Amino acid sequence: MKEIMQKMRAEAARVLSSGEVDLVLGWEKGDLWWQSYPVFIENEKKAELLTWDLFCVPNLAKYLLEEIWHKKRVALFFKGCDALGFNQLMQDKRVDREKAFIFAVPCSGLVDPQKVERAGLHQGLLRVERLGDELTFVYKDREKKTAAPWFYYDKCLTCRYPNPVVFDFMLGEPVPVNPRERFTAVKELEGQNVDARFQYWQRQFSRCIRCFACRNVCPACSCRECIFDLTSPRWLGKATELSENQFYHITRAFHMAGRCVDCGECARVCPVQIPLTSLNRKLIKDIDELYGPYDAGVDPQKVPPLVTFNPGDPAAFLESKGV
Amino acid sequence: MQEIQKARLPQLWEYLAKKAPLYLPQQEDGVINFAPWQEGARVKLESLNTVLPPKSIVFPQWETYLHFTQKARELKLTPTKEPEGSYILFGVRPCDVAGITVLDRVFLQDPVDVFYESRRRCTIISLACNEPDISCFCSAFGLEPGFAPAADIMLWDGDKFLLWQSLTEKGETLTHSLTDLLEVPTPAETESVQCLRETAATVQEQKWGLDGVKERAKDMFNAPIWDSLYRRCLGCGICTYLCPTCHCFDIGDFSRGERGERFRCWDSCMYKDFTLMASGENPRPTQKERVRQRFMHKLSYFPAQHGLYGCVGCGRCVRKCPVNIDITQVIKEAGGSISCA
Ligand code: SF4
Ligand code: SF4
Ligand code: SF4
Ligand code: SF4
């Protein structure tokens, strides 16, 4: 990763000094081990701030909405999942491909701080390093080595596009693609009866504090005016009543149908761990089964199944059989 | 001082829950929050901070305070009665007790908030931290991870037992009713409290010096740090909703036909509509002004008004901000000095 980080810094300095772009979007290291956050670099001398480590998880694509609006040309770094989100923004005609210069960073998985904490490895931790498939947890006076996949985000373990599908310049070599089955949790839920499923989701949604972080971070949520922000009429009240929480989640899930790129950002940012991935993947799975396999964000030229009509499309909902 | 064997805690909770609603940290779907105790509850005392602070009990995310009906030209208002009866908060960490003290400054000052006041008639049983997290920095604000002066009863974790000390009359009364469950600790056990307090204070890795921070923060209105912080902010307000001291609220209505209710609910200075006027004018037009407001309020305006910082160093915002906007960086910028243990 260090080698790629050096290249990142060099490339960022190059595109800024040549005037190819006005801004570079990357990640910067914070004071604590899990902190790697988006950084905005306009001066080549600041390129040294860039980092590439096991915690560079925030997707940078959505910041383009604001920056391109300010007529900036922007260079930015994409992992596999980030590139899918960018393509969705393209498909929604919200970003201009010409304005973005994309560096691809093939990604073999990032570390989920919550998994580190659950394993009790967080106290006194200074940093985490990776060599091959092995992680080293570094403390003041000791080190601990373990197998890396144990600590990867679930979304990384099931990732099918770790090599960015859109880019101008590739940093590093493509990584092998070896995803685990992603519908396990959905299938488990599908196996339960309606009451059990309803109860499950009620319990989840009752925890929602309606911070809208899931929406704000989502590359498929790019409406200029969001229905949930409207004040007149106010479709969604501000009280976190269960029925209102359900209204929020069901509406958002439907808006995501055929558009969610399964990047997992919404589930990552949720402070109360609502399993949004299961909700989104249920819709992905249903669409796959009804209209044939489709992966949002892979090819922005492809026509998404829900914006087109084919006379042969199944229409179970017309037969009122229920689900 | 007294003590209770950990093995007898379920008995204690069952007894307490019969006296009054009992809230303690419980785990559901992997998330630990304060919730009412029931038979079979998955209590998690050993975890440090809950996701939501106990603020969510004394000042719930939303509550109805008025019902109304409107027929033709006649409007009828029925105020909701303030919540009655007391309850017990068990296992509150010292920073969160201090957080409630901050809320008191806001809601118990004239004009007193009657809803808050009645919810505040609770008994707070605090549990000292033995091993603060790397993101905890309560000591920066003169607080102590091993002691909560504003609690009614203080507990220390001595591995197999909890040491028990009442700090107020309310705490004393409750303690008296528990003679069957509490025991007298050995002198060595009583002494261990001092040791636990000292170790907790030293384990907190970062030693802060906050001299002059609130004065310097006052001059930070035009500081460059806001420019570098705000651009990555998602404007989600997680930092405010999860903060034990943030207390801003909004007012809204539910109405259907002729009937409705008026409620108040948490709001956040990180939201675009927080300062949006009916005219469409917004005095905090970009995320920069909103981010600045949050930190200036905690480090400058609140201390100027109330004499204490609007942050208790619980570290929730540090841990949960999706893009790591970290208040300790702002404190350093304001001249807070830090050295590692
Ligand atoms: S809904 Fe969640 S997983 Fe899907 S695109 Fe949005 S953030 Fe990514
Ligand atoms: S991020 Fe979580 S808590 Fe926030 S609105 Fe989304 S589901 Fe609710
Ligand atoms: S500002 Fe952050 S660290 Fe301070 S009390 Fe609030 S949530 Fe805790
Ligand atoms: S500082 Fe972080 S938690 Fe707070 S609104 Fe911004 S992104 Fe959300």
XYZ file of C-alpha atoms and ligand atoms in Angstrom:
696
model
C 0.000 0.000 0.000
C 2.925 2.342 0.716
C 4.048 2.107 -2.885
C 0.611 3.094 -4.142
C 0.527 5.937 -1.650
C 3.795 7.306 -3.065
C 2.338 7.115 -6.560
C -0.827 8.861 -5.393
C 1.150 11.763 -4.030
C 3.324 12.034 -7.126
C 0.369 11.859 -9.510
C -1.634 14.366 -7.482
C 1.258 16.824 -7.521
C 1.670 16.260 -11.275
C -1.952 16.915 -12.285
C -2.166 19.963 -10.038
C 1.072 21.548 -11.192
C 0.338 20.920 -14.860
C -3.000 22.650 -14.395
C -4.926 19.615 -15.667
C -7.179 19.852 -12.641
C -8.089 22.452 -10.007
C -8.631 20.018 -7.195
C -7.543 16.570 -6.059
C -9.838 14.503 -3.852
C -8.168 11.811 -1.809
C -7.806 10.559 1.742
C -5.786 11.954 4.634
C -4.672 10.190 7.815
C -6.101 11.401 11.126
C -4.641 11.130 14.627
C -6.315 7.842 15.551
C -5.778 4.483 13.904
C -9.122 4.208 12.136
C -9.230 7.771 10.853
C -8.662 8.132 7.108
C -10.967 10.769 5.757
C -11.627 12.720 2.561
C -9.213 15.560 1.879
C -9.433 18.360 -0.674
C -6.119 19.407 -2.166
C -5.723 22.465 -4.346
C -2.034 23.087 -3.966
C 0.561 20.574 -5.216
C 2.647 21.190 -2.105
C -0.139 19.645 -0.058
C -0.073 16.392 -2.036
C 1.974 14.909 0.801
C -1.188 14.817 2.895
C -2.555 11.977 0.783
C -2.702 8.552 2.304
C -3.678 5.085 1.164
C -4.221 2.619 3.975
C -6.661 0.036 5.307
C -9.182 2.664 6.418
C -9.634 4.739 3.229
C -13.243 3.701 3.013
C -15.272 6.885 2.358
C -16.413 7.127 -1.244
C -15.203 10.380 -2.775
C -17.463 10.394 -5.837
C -20.373 12.226 -4.282
C -18.296 15.284 -3.455
C -18.161 15.835 -7.212
C -21.738 17.110 -7.161
C -20.694 20.165 -5.197
C -17.258 20.676 -6.724
C -18.266 20.297 -10.353
C -21.111 22.687 -9.695
C -18.387 25.155 -8.794
C -17.020 24.426 -12.281
C -13.945 22.702 -11.017
C -12.031 19.989 -12.822
C -11.326 17.355 -10.263
C -8.922 14.432 -10.021
C -9.940 11.722 -7.586
C -9.128 8.202 -6.464
C -11.558 5.317 -6.762
C -11.619 1.908 -5.220
C -13.843 -0.624 -6.962
C -17.023 0.282 -5.051
C -16.423 4.013 -5.489
C -16.240 3.628 -9.276
C -19.663 1.958 -9.329
C -21.099 4.907 -7.428
C -19.539 7.314 -9.916
C -21.131 5.458 -12.800
C -24.505 5.702 -11.108
C -24.038 9.466 -10.809
C -23.187 9.454 -14.518
C -26.258 7.435 -15.342
C -28.363 9.917 -13.399
C -26.711 12.692 -15.407
C -25.453 14.357 -12.266
C -21.744 14.472 -13.088
C -19.826 15.267 -16.196
C -17.264 12.587 -17.116
C -15.091 15.223 -18.759
C -14.686 17.143 -15.523
C -13.291 14.182 -13.590
C -9.851 12.656 -13.891
C -10.025 9.238 -12.280
C -7.197 7.308 -10.684
C -8.099 3.669 -10.121
C -6.876 1.965 -6.968
C -7.504 -1.789 -7.071
C -8.552 -2.812 -3.593
C -8.205 -6.112 -1.799
C -10.385 -5.129 1.133
C -10.464 -2.577 3.953
C -10.610 -3.035 7.706
C -13.849 -2.525 9.629
C -12.974 -0.770 12.934
C -16.033 -2.297 14.583
C -14.701 -5.785 13.929
C -11.397 -4.803 15.498
C -13.253 -3.490 18.508
C -15.452 -6.572 18.803
C -12.333 -8.718 18.818
C -11.009 -6.583 21.674
C -7.929 -5.529 19.711
C -8.561 -1.794 19.809
C -7.193 -0.769 23.215
C -3.887 1.000 22.788
C -3.785 0.246 19.067
C -1.484 2.556 17.123
C -1.882 1.335 13.552
C -2.734 -1.635 11.364
C -0.576 -2.834 8.492
C -1.041 -5.485 5.846
C 1.368 -7.804 4.165
C -0.229 -10.191 1.704
C -3.192 -11.740 3.493
C -1.908 -10.980 6.964
C -2.610 -8.019 9.206
C -0.257 -6.683 11.844
C -1.813 -4.769 14.738
C 0.858 -2.480 16.133
C 0.797 -1.373 19.795
C 3.276 0.611 21.847
C 5.131 -2.419 23.112
C 3.873 -5.388 21.101
C 2.468 -6.593 17.797
C -0.233 -9.050 16.877
C -0.573 -10.823 13.537
C -3.800 -12.300 12.198
C -5.480 -13.339 8.944
C -6.747 -10.203 7.188
C -10.207 -11.304 5.959
C -11.426 -11.657 9.537
C -11.373 -7.904 9.831
C -12.567 -6.806 6.404
C -15.888 -5.051 6.011
C -18.639 -7.466 5.015
C -19.038 -5.397 1.874
C -15.410 -6.102 0.960
C -15.804 -9.824 1.516
C -18.693 -9.911 -0.956
C -17.240 -7.357 -3.387
C -17.464 -8.372 -7.042
C -15.782 -5.333 -8.555
C -12.644 -4.585 -6.511
C -10.973 -3.317 -9.691
C -12.537 0.022 -10.693
C -14.718 -0.277 -13.800
C -14.063 3.309 -14.864
C -10.772 5.218 -14.756
C -8.243 7.306 -16.639
C -5.150 6.048 -14.927
C -4.538 2.855 -12.990
C -2.350 2.843 -9.875
C -1.062 -0.636 -9.120
C -2.036 -4.038 -10.480
C -5.570 -5.450 -10.703
C -6.376 -7.705 -7.756
C -7.979 -11.153 -7.977
C -11.762 -11.228 -7.712
C -13.020 -13.733 -5.214
C -16.339 -12.675 -3.683
C -18.309 -14.603 -1.103
C -22.028 -15.180 -1.678
C -23.798 -11.868 -1.053
C -27.402 -12.972 -0.651
C -26.944 -15.194 2.410
C -28.631 -12.803 4.843
C -31.430 -12.049 2.375
C -32.138 -15.735 1.825
C -32.241 -16.302 5.533
C -34.843 -13.577 5.916
C -36.808 -14.860 2.938
C -37.051 -18.191 4.696
C -39.014 -16.678 7.568
C -42.747 -16.093 7.601
C -44.299 -12.686 7.044
C -44.826 -11.994 10.753
C -41.258 -12.793 11.700
C -39.922 -10.622 8.876
C -42.209 -7.780 9.802
C -41.126 -7.958 13.403
C -37.482 -8.064 12.382
C -37.731 -4.924 10.300
C -39.851 -3.134 12.856
C -37.168 -3.739 15.433
C -34.494 -2.431 13.079
C -36.398 0.647 11.962
C -37.434 1.550 15.477
C -33.751 2.256 16.187
C -33.402 4.748 13.343
C -32.606 8.259 14.557
C -33.249 9.728 11.098
C -29.908 11.401 10.738
C -30.136 10.651 6.990
C -26.443 9.774 6.902
C -27.429 6.743 4.783
C -28.997 9.034 2.228
C -26.366 11.744 2.383
C -23.539 9.338 1.691
C -25.325 7.356 -1.034
C -24.117 7.880 -4.599
C -27.535 6.861 -5.891
C -29.253 9.526 -3.740
C -28.488 12.604 -5.740
C -31.820 14.363 -6.157
C -31.444 18.129 -6.052
C -34.433 18.276 -3.773
C -35.127 15.247 -1.628
C -38.736 14.380 -0.756
C -37.693 13.915 2.869
C -36.417 17.482 3.119
C -39.508 19.173 1.752
C -41.256 21.356 4.288
C -44.380 22.126 2.348
C -45.881 19.720 2.035
C -43.977 17.901 4.733
C -44.251 14.298 3.591
C -42.135 13.011 6.429
C -42.542 14.422 9.945
C -39.498 14.943 12.099
C -40.679 12.771 14.990
C -38.956 9.397 14.829
C -42.222 7.535 15.146
C -41.950 3.946 13.938
C -44.447 4.402 11.107
C -42.563 7.463 9.876
C -39.273 5.597 10.060
C -40.808 2.793 8.025
C -42.109 5.292 5.498
C -38.622 6.705 5.138
C -36.912 3.366 4.664
C -39.457 1.814 2.341
C -39.578 4.902 0.166
C -35.814 5.136 -0.024
C -35.455 1.438 -0.760
C -37.862 1.779 -3.686
C -35.979 4.772 -5.015
C -32.879 2.592 -4.878
C -34.411 -0.298 -6.802
C -32.279 -0.943 -9.874
C -30.025 1.964 -8.913
C -28.274 0.813 -5.755
C -24.725 -0.182 -6.677
C -24.316 -2.237 -3.489
C -21.366 -0.152 -2.333
C -22.347 -0.616 1.322
C -21.725 3.000 2.289
C -25.197 3.424 3.817
C -24.742 0.484 6.157
C -21.254 1.644 7.078
C -22.281 5.124 8.187
C -25.446 4.146 10.060
C -24.731 4.909 13.723
C -27.242 2.312 14.939
C -26.286 -0.504 12.600
C -29.518 -0.892 10.696
C -28.856 -3.695 8.169
C -29.595 -1.566 5.122
C -27.556 -3.930 2.980
C -30.176 -6.649 3.441
C -32.904 -4.268 2.366
C -31.058 -3.143 -0.746
C -29.918 -6.631 -1.664
C -33.459 -7.958 -1.408
C -34.431 -5.518 -4.150
C -31.336 -6.352 -6.173
C -32.122 -10.055 -5.904
C -35.769 -9.578 -6.853
C -34.821 -7.515 -9.887
C -32.243 -10.100 -10.928
C -34.841 -12.838 -10.666
C -37.628 -10.938 -12.398
C -35.778 -9.191 -15.210
C -32.468 -10.980 -15.481
C -29.112 -10.150 -13.905
C -28.313 -6.467 -13.724
C -25.566 -4.703 -11.797
C -26.122 -0.981 -11.371
C -23.014 1.126 -11.825
C -21.089 -1.258 -14.048
C -22.043 0.202 -17.412
C -23.736 3.613 -17.454
C -24.770 3.107 -21.099
C -26.848 0.043 -20.306
C -30.592 0.580 -19.902
C -31.641 -0.232 -16.335
C -34.456 -2.791 -16.104
C -36.857 -0.513 -14.258
C -36.747 2.350 -16.734
C -37.736 0.270 -19.720
C -40.660 -1.942 -20.647
C -40.536 -5.262 -22.344
C -43.841 -6.963 -23.268
C -42.423 -10.202 -21.897
C -41.758 -8.704 -18.444
C -43.320 -10.667 -15.603
C -46.291 -8.921 -14.025
C -47.024 -10.915 -10.903
C -48.401 -7.819 -9.209
C -51.254 -7.749 -11.758
C -52.300 -11.242 -10.800
C -52.913 -10.211 -7.170
C -51.437 -13.363 -5.791
C -49.620 -11.525 -3.044
C -45.982 -12.167 -2.408
C -19.149 2.161 51.320
C -20.858 -1.089 50.336
C -20.602 -3.671 47.619
C -22.726 -6.032 45.582
C -21.589 -9.335 44.122
C -21.965 -9.303 40.342
C -23.746 -12.639 40.528
C -26.520 -10.912 42.452
C -27.034 -8.083 39.966
C -30.008 -9.718 38.204
C -31.685 -9.945 41.587
C -30.929 -6.295 42.229
C -32.326 -5.239 38.854
C -35.468 -7.261 39.358
C -35.974 -5.607 42.719
C -35.249 -2.098 41.436
C -37.490 -2.545 38.412
C -40.378 -3.278 40.754
C -39.846 0.038 42.527
C -39.532 2.197 39.396
C -38.774 1.840 35.711
C -35.121 0.870 35.433
C -33.027 1.828 32.414
C -29.675 0.242 31.777
C -27.354 -0.453 28.810
C -28.681 -3.392 26.827
C -27.693 -5.018 23.602
C -30.120 -5.567 20.770
C -28.950 -6.615 17.305
C -25.414 -5.748 18.284
C -26.297 -2.181 19.344
C -25.988 -1.126 22.976
C -28.405 1.515 24.245
C -30.253 2.380 27.448
C -33.528 0.459 27.555
C -36.043 -0.505 30.242
C -35.102 -3.646 32.114
C -37.254 -6.732 31.620
C -36.827 -10.342 32.504
C -34.131 -11.805 30.237
C -32.667 -8.409 29.303
C -29.204 -8.555 27.705
C -27.511 -6.085 30.030
C -24.064 -4.900 28.932
C -22.504 -3.021 31.794
C -18.929 -3.621 30.735
C -19.211 -1.803 27.415
C -18.142 1.815 27.759
C -20.445 4.380 26.147
C -23.813 3.367 24.759
C -24.469 4.459 21.158
C -27.090 6.992 22.218
C -26.342 8.832 25.444
C -28.855 8.639 28.332
C -29.917 12.059 27.064
C -32.408 10.019 25.046
C -34.194 9.189 28.312
C -34.136 12.562 30.099
C -34.717 14.456 26.859
C -36.291 12.013 24.384
C -35.806 12.445 20.631
C -39.419 13.538 20.375
C -42.366 14.066 22.694
C -45.886 15.376 22.276
C -46.768 18.320 24.473
C -50.075 19.467 23.097
C -53.157 17.955 21.452
C -55.462 20.082 19.368
C -58.771 19.863 17.599
C -60.112 22.387 15.192
C -63.778 22.530 14.219
C -64.913 25.378 12.050
C -63.431 28.406 13.793
C -63.014 26.811 17.162
C -59.545 25.679 18.181
C -59.219 23.558 21.296
C -55.828 23.019 22.899
C -55.118 20.313 25.470
C -51.645 20.376 26.976
C -50.102 16.980 27.602
C -49.469 16.332 31.259
C -45.790 16.201 32.092
C -44.464 12.703 32.694
C -45.001 11.530 36.255
C -43.105 9.294 38.576
C -39.467 8.631 39.004
C -37.163 6.103 37.350
C -33.638 4.814 37.730
C -30.752 5.167 35.291
C -28.240 2.432 36.022
C -24.697 2.190 34.706
C -24.315 5.740 33.425
C -20.682 6.573 32.717
C -19.218 9.686 34.391
C -19.027 11.703 31.148
C -22.713 11.072 30.528
C -23.615 12.155 34.054
C -21.710 15.361 33.332
C -23.640 15.599 30.054
C -26.889 15.665 32.015
C -25.442 18.451 34.173
C -24.896 20.448 30.987
C -28.484 19.832 29.907
C -29.623 21.022 33.351
C -28.068 24.405 32.653
C -30.246 24.767 29.617
C -33.543 23.302 30.712
C -33.690 24.032 34.429
C -32.932 27.712 34.117
C -35.753 30.174 34.050
C -38.041 29.520 32.238
C -37.849 25.973 33.548
C -38.751 23.268 31.067
C -41.401 21.327 32.979
C -41.073 18.193 30.860
C -37.364 18.034 31.404
C -37.709 18.930 35.053
C -40.067 16.069 35.749
C -37.895 13.571 33.818
C -34.930 14.824 35.765
C -36.461 13.504 38.988
C -34.657 10.270 38.343
C -32.019 8.473 40.346
C -28.688 8.225 38.561
C -26.443 5.303 39.366
C -23.099 5.870 37.723
C -20.495 3.255 36.896
C -16.864 4.366 36.926
C -14.668 3.552 33.928
C -11.708 1.302 34.648
C -10.270 1.473 31.183
C -11.292 4.518 29.105
C -11.226 4.202 25.327
C -8.566 5.815 23.147
C -11.188 8.306 21.950
C -12.313 9.286 25.480
C -11.022 12.642 26.710
C -13.283 13.573 29.630
C -10.279 14.525 31.746
C -9.686 17.430 29.360
C -12.727 19.082 30.946
C -11.707 18.437 34.515
C -13.888 15.340 34.702
C -12.725 12.086 36.122
C -13.337 8.698 34.442
C -13.433 7.110 37.882
C -15.929 9.406 39.570
C -19.191 11.255 38.789
C -19.862 13.906 41.434
C -23.374 14.632 40.126
C -24.589 11.028 40.384
C -26.788 9.771 43.226
C -24.871 6.534 43.603
C -21.400 5.707 42.368
C -20.244 2.211 41.441
C -16.740 0.888 40.801
C -16.049 -2.338 39.007
C -13.952 -4.598 41.205
C -14.127 -7.571 38.840
C -16.352 -9.961 40.842
C -18.286 -7.234 42.659
C -19.295 -3.632 42.296
C -18.318 -1.208 45.032
C -21.262 0.965 45.982
C -21.228 4.470 47.410
C -24.223 6.760 47.714
C -23.489 10.428 47.080
C -26.848 12.084 47.706
C -29.802 11.740 50.011
C -31.792 10.148 47.225
C -28.991 7.671 46.734
C -28.817 7.024 50.453
C -32.535 6.242 50.684
C -32.327 3.790 47.836
C -29.233 2.194 49.327
C -31.038 1.711 52.637
C -33.771 -0.262 50.958
C -31.219 -2.722 49.618
C -29.744 -4.107 52.823
C -30.507 -7.678 51.753
C -28.412 -7.379 48.635
C -25.533 -5.142 49.633
C -22.596 -6.280 51.729
C -19.823 -4.592 53.636
C -16.568 -4.645 51.680
C -13.255 -5.534 53.288
C -10.958 -2.573 54.030
C -8.712 -3.710 51.172
C -11.644 -3.641 48.766
C -12.647 -0.176 49.936
C -9.122 1.005 49.409
C -9.023 -0.439 45.907
C -11.418 2.327 44.816
C -8.679 4.912 45.085
C -6.448 2.706 43.011
C -9.171 2.156 40.362
C -9.736 5.903 40.151
C -6.072 6.609 39.719
C -5.496 3.890 37.150
C -8.488 5.008 35.081
C -7.112 8.526 35.064
C -3.698 7.354 33.923
C -5.022 4.877 31.359
C -6.692 7.775 29.594
C -3.879 8.128 27.155
C -4.014 11.752 26.368
C -3.314 14.373 28.985
C -4.938 17.601 28.041
C -4.217 21.152 29.038
C -7.132 23.388 28.181
C -5.819 26.637 29.604
C -7.096 29.548 27.596
C -8.947 27.414 25.077
C -12.323 29.052 25.583
C -10.764 32.491 25.356
C -8.886 31.636 22.186
C -11.893 29.843 20.693
C -13.703 33.174 20.877
C -11.320 34.547 18.262
C -11.639 31.573 15.944
C -14.648 32.796 14.018
C -12.553 33.528 10.944
C -9.969 30.813 11.478
C -8.845 28.808 8.437
C -9.633 25.475 10.121
C -13.323 25.710 9.193
C -12.386 25.766 5.517
C -10.505 22.539 5.801
C -13.098 20.803 7.994
C -16.437 21.545 6.462
C -15.968 20.310 2.913
C -16.039 16.670 3.853
C -18.939 16.998 6.307
C -22.028 15.058 5.221
C -24.357 17.255 7.249
C -25.863 14.177 8.865
C -25.899 15.481 12.413
C -24.816 12.142 13.903
C -22.358 14.181 15.966
C -25.187 16.192 17.489
C -27.791 13.474 17.946
C -25.284 11.230 19.682
C -23.840 14.018 21.799
C -24.842 13.921 25.476
C -24.860 17.719 25.682
C -26.442 18.812 22.372
C -29.923 20.012 23.156
C -31.345 21.947 20.203
C -34.884 21.054 19.264
C -37.539 21.807 16.690
C -41.304 21.854 16.929
C -43.677 20.100 14.571
C -47.263 18.953 14.126
C -48.925 15.695 13.236
C -52.406 16.350 12.039
C -55.150 14.351 10.408
C -58.402 16.083 9.591
C -59.639 18.015 12.586
C -57.237 16.555 15.127
C -53.565 16.704 15.708
C -50.743 16.930 18.144
C -47.780 19.189 18.522
C -44.438 17.674 19.405
C -40.895 18.772 19.894
C -37.970 16.799 18.534
C -34.200 16.934 18.391
C -32.781 19.186 15.735
C -29.231 19.766 14.611
C -27.160 22.826 13.793
C -25.533 20.658 11.116
C -28.724 20.704 9.045
C -29.391 23.093 6.216
C -32.911 23.912 7.429
C -31.838 24.628 11.009
C -31.507 28.355 10.389
C -33.683 28.555 7.289
C -36.122 31.437 7.566
C -39.636 31.473 6.150
C -38.464 34.089 3.658
C -35.937 31.655 2.216
C -33.032 33.555 3.771
C -30.457 31.402 5.535
C -27.892 33.099 7.787
C -25.779 29.939 7.761
C -25.861 29.314 4.040
C -23.160 26.652 3.714
C -21.875 23.727 5.731
C -18.922 25.871 6.767
C -21.038 28.136 8.981
C -22.819 25.080 10.413
C -19.651 23.198 11.322
C -18.208 26.353 12.838
C -21.362 26.898 14.884
C -21.194 23.423 16.404
C -17.640 23.811 17.627
C -17.886 27.472 18.578
C -20.972 26.711 20.617
C -19.249 23.955 22.553
C -15.922 25.676 23.069
C -16.780 29.360 23.219
C -20.437 30.439 23.353
C -21.622 27.867 25.878
C -18.748 28.487 28.313
C -19.284 32.238 27.972
C -22.944 31.854 28.850
C -22.851 29.066 31.408
C -19.299 28.904 32.679
C -18.637 25.363 31.531
C -17.721 23.703 28.238
C -20.466 22.242 26.085
C -18.444 19.070 25.623
C -17.735 16.364 28.189
C -15.223 14.399 26.131
C -17.314 11.252 25.733
C -15.792 10.722 22.293
C -19.029 9.668 20.593
C -18.698 12.192 17.773
C -15.050 11.230 17.372
C -15.993 7.574 16.990
C -19.145 7.886 14.929
C -18.603 10.726 12.468
C -18.546 8.902 9.108
C -15.788 11.215 7.866
C -13.806 11.606 11.108
C -14.435 15.250 11.850
C -12.769 15.284 15.223
C -13.409 17.869 17.934
C -10.016 17.181 19.491
C -8.395 18.597 16.354
C -10.373 21.792 16.859
C -9.380 21.926 20.518
C -5.741 21.605 19.522
C -6.209 24.356 16.987
C -7.560 26.509 19.823
C -4.349 25.965 21.739
C -5.293 22.896 23.755
C -2.073 21.148 24.600
C -1.822 17.426 24.607
C 0.748 14.974 25.751
C 0.571 11.215 25.679
C 0.856 9.166 28.834
S -28.233 2.414 -1.147
Fe -26.383 2.043 0.087
S -25.337 0.368 -1.001
Fe -26.830 1.229 -2.418
S -25.711 2.768 -3.608
Fe -26.653 3.827 -1.854
S -25.078 3.840 -0.269
Fe -24.456 2.293 -1.797
S -28.015 6.275 8.823
Fe -29.134 4.815 10.145
S -30.002 6.072 11.790
Fe -29.391 7.480 10.144
S -31.281 7.706 8.897
Fe -30.069 6.067 7.986
S -30.866 4.191 8.898
Fe -31.557 5.895 10.201
S -18.922 17.070 21.382
Fe -18.419 14.915 20.970
S -16.967 14.311 22.565
Fe -17.941 16.221 23.233
S -19.661 15.547 24.498
Fe -20.464 15.820 22.427
S -20.306 13.793 21.438
Fe -19.023 13.763 23.312
S -19.318 16.358 11.463
Fe -19.534 14.200 10.864
S -21.221 13.418 12.111
Fe -21.314 15.664 12.169
S -22.706 16.254 10.495
Fe -20.633 16.288 9.652
S -20.356 14.233 8.772
Fe -22.120 14.091 10.155
